[in-house]
Amino acid sequence: MSTCKIKKGDTVKVIAGKSKDKEGKVVSVDHKNGKVVVEGVNMVTKHQKPSMQNQNGGIVQQEAPIDISNVMLMYNGKPTRVGFKVEKDANNKRKVIRIAKATGEEIKESK
């Protein structure tokens, strides 16, 4: 898949799974496996051995990847599907723009 509907930094809502109806910011996207890591969603408990960074080790809570099909982009406070529109500029270069299906508006990049 050349273009992905969900990007790092987007706010998404979980629509399926144990974290259903939770919202958060996308921390990372794995395009190859179709997974996203969302801040505060799909928390798992991990046991860590003592290391140089964590001298004591112990039990740590961290986010686990969730399938990209289980999240929906939040735009203007509402979940929406994402579409694409291809435009050509003055130099005849293609530009792919993400579109919110609910409103038809262009999705601004959040950085």
mmCIF file of C-alpha atoms in Angstrom:
data_model
loop_
_atom_site.group_PDB
_atom_site.id
_atom_site.type_symbol
_atom_site.label_atom_id
_atom_site.label_comp_id
_atom_site.label_asym_id
_atom_site.label_seq_id
_atom_site.Cartn_x
_atom_site.Cartn_y
_atom_site.Cartn_z
ATOM 1 C CA MET A 1 0.000 0.000 0.000
ATOM 2 C CA SER A 2 1.661 3.211 -1.152
ATOM 3 C CA THR A 3 -0.364 5.689 0.904
ATOM 4 C CA CYS A 4 -1.690 5.001 4.367
ATOM 5 C CA LYS A 5 -4.914 6.466 5.720
ATOM 6 C CA ILE A 6 -3.544 6.755 9.276
ATOM 7 C CA LYS A 7 -0.326 8.673 9.922
ATOM 8 C CA LYS A 8 1.891 9.317 12.932
ATOM 9 C CA GLY A 9 0.483 12.154 15.042
ATOM 10 C CA ASP A 10 -3.171 11.616 14.028
ATOM 11 C CA THR A 11 -5.848 11.341 16.699
ATOM 12 C CA VAL A 12 -7.777 8.098 16.338
ATOM 13 C CA LYS A 13 -10.658 6.277 18.026
ATOM 14 C CA VAL A 14 -10.567 2.512 18.613
ATOM 15 C CA ILE A 15 -13.665 0.891 17.090
ATOM 16 C CA ALA A 16 -13.023 -2.774 17.985
ATOM 17 C CA GLY A 17 -11.220 -4.883 20.569
ATOM 18 C CA LYS A 18 -10.668 -4.653 24.315
ATOM 19 C CA SER A 19 -9.870 -0.904 24.136
ATOM 20 C CA LYS A 20 -13.046 -0.026 22.198
ATOM 21 C CA ASP A 21 -14.205 3.645 22.345
ATOM 22 C CA LYS A 22 -10.842 4.915 23.633
ATOM 23 C CA GLU A 23 -9.126 7.787 21.852
ATOM 24 C CA GLY A 24 -5.454 8.606 21.555
ATOM 25 C CA LYS A 25 -2.621 9.929 19.439
ATOM 26 C CA VAL A 26 -0.785 7.604 17.022
ATOM 27 C CA VAL A 27 2.784 7.052 18.257
ATOM 28 C CA SER A 28 4.010 4.854 15.381
ATOM 29 C CA VAL A 29 2.722 3.153 12.230
ATOM 30 C CA ASP A 30 3.944 -0.177 10.822
ATOM 31 C CA HIS A 31 2.867 -0.123 7.160
ATOM 32 C CA LYS A 32 4.247 -3.588 6.372
ATOM 33 C CA ASN A 33 2.211 -5.406 9.047
ATOM 34 C CA GLY A 34 -0.755 -3.003 9.145
ATOM 35 C CA LYS A 35 -0.339 -2.103 12.832
ATOM 36 C CA VAL A 36 -0.408 1.162 14.798
ATOM 37 C CA VAL A 37 0.649 2.011 18.353
ATOM 38 C CA VAL A 38 -1.772 4.438 20.018
ATOM 39 C CA GLU A 39 -0.918 6.416 23.155
ATOM 40 C CA GLY A 40 -2.708 4.947 26.209
ATOM 41 C CA VAL A 41 -4.533 2.222 24.241
ATOM 42 C CA ASN A 42 -4.049 -1.587 24.323
ATOM 43 C CA MET A 43 -1.859 -1.493 27.439
ATOM 44 C CA VAL A 44 0.000 -4.713 28.254
ATOM 45 C CA THR A 45 2.097 -5.777 31.241
ATOM 46 C CA LYS A 46 5.702 -6.656 30.462
ATOM 47 C CA HIS A 47 8.316 -8.140 32.764
ATOM 48 C CA GLN A 48 11.742 -6.563 32.292
ATOM 49 C CA LYS A 49 15.103 -7.865 33.405
ATOM 50 C CA PRO A 50 17.475 -5.416 35.101
ATOM 51 C CA SER A 51 19.590 -3.539 32.552
ATOM 52 C CA MET A 52 21.785 -0.447 32.355
ATOM 53 C CA GLN A 53 18.770 1.808 31.667
ATOM 54 C CA ASN A 54 16.471 0.137 34.220
ATOM 55 C CA GLN A 55 18.648 -0.933 37.166
ATOM 56 C CA ASN A 56 15.827 -2.575 39.137
ATOM 57 C CA GLY A 57 13.880 -4.267 36.339
ATOM 58 C CA GLY A 58 10.331 -5.198 37.307
ATOM 59 C CA ILE A 59 6.875 -5.065 35.782
ATOM 60 C CA VAL A 60 6.179 -2.304 33.225
ATOM 61 C CA GLN A 61 2.967 -1.166 31.511
ATOM 62 C CA GLN A 62 3.367 -0.263 27.824
ATOM 63 C CA GLU A 63 1.310 0.153 24.647
ATOM 64 C CA ALA A 64 1.085 -2.792 22.261
ATOM 65 C CA PRO A 65 0.370 -2.541 18.520
ATOM 66 C CA ILE A 66 -3.257 -2.674 17.384
ATOM 67 C CA ASP A 67 -4.474 -3.544 13.887
ATOM 68 C CA ILE A 68 -4.966 -0.505 11.668
ATOM 69 C CA SER A 69 -8.465 -1.717 10.715
ATOM 70 C CA ASN A 70 -9.553 -1.353 14.361
ATOM 71 C CA VAL A 71 -8.960 2.408 14.492
ATOM 72 C CA MET A 72 -10.798 5.310 12.869
ATOM 73 C CA LEU A 73 -9.456 8.807 12.268
ATOM 74 C CA MET A 74 -10.959 11.592 14.412
ATOM 75 C CA TYR A 75 -11.564 14.794 12.442
ATOM 76 C CA ASN A 76 -13.200 17.836 14.082
ATOM 77 C CA GLY A 77 -14.125 15.649 17.072
ATOM 78 C CA LYS A 78 -15.947 12.992 15.056
ATOM 79 C CA PRO A 79 -14.747 9.626 13.704
ATOM 80 C CA THR A 80 -14.595 9.598 9.904
ATOM 81 C CA ARG A 81 -13.474 7.387 7.048
ATOM 82 C CA VAL A 82 -10.585 8.605 4.917
ATOM 83 C CA GLY A 83 -10.461 8.946 1.149
ATOM 84 C CA PHE A 84 -7.912 10.309 -1.281
ATOM 85 C CA LYS A 85 -7.987 12.958 -3.992
ATOM 86 C CA VAL A 86 -5.204 13.369 -6.550
ATOM 87 C CA GLU A 87 -4.412 16.864 -7.783
ATOM 88 C CA LYS A 88 -1.846 18.142 -10.243
ATOM 89 C CA ASP A 89 0.001 21.374 -9.555
ATOM 90 C CA ALA A 90 1.520 23.874 -12.023
ATOM 91 C CA ASN A 91 4.591 21.680 -12.649
ATOM 92 C CA ASN A 92 2.377 18.677 -13.504
ATOM 93 C CA LYS A 93 3.385 16.850 -10.308
ATOM 94 C CA ARG A 94 0.860 14.580 -8.612
ATOM 95 C CA LYS A 95 -0.200 15.452 -5.096
ATOM 96 C CA VAL A 96 -2.265 13.008 -3.017
ATOM 97 C CA ILE A 97 -4.546 14.667 -0.462
ATOM 98 C CA ARG A 98 -6.417 12.911 2.361
ATOM 99 C CA ILE A 99 -10.144 13.701 2.450
ATOM 100 C CA ALA A 100 -12.628 13.217 5.335
ATOM 101 C CA LYS A 101 -15.498 11.187 3.868
ATOM 102 C CA ALA A 102 -18.052 12.555 6.365
ATOM 103 C CA THR A 103 -17.564 16.211 5.385
ATOM 104 C CA GLY A 104 -15.540 16.106 2.166
ATOM 105 C CA GLU A 105 -12.951 18.464 3.681
ATOM 106 C CA GLU A 106 -9.194 18.176 3.252
ATOM 107 C CA ILE A 107 -7.465 16.719 6.309
ATOM 108 C CA LYS A 108 -4.770 19.070 7.540
ATOM 109 C CA GLU A 109 -1.461 17.539 8.625
ATOM 110 C CA SER A 110 -1.038 17.740 12.413
ATOM 111 C CA LYS A 111 2.571 18.135 13.479
#
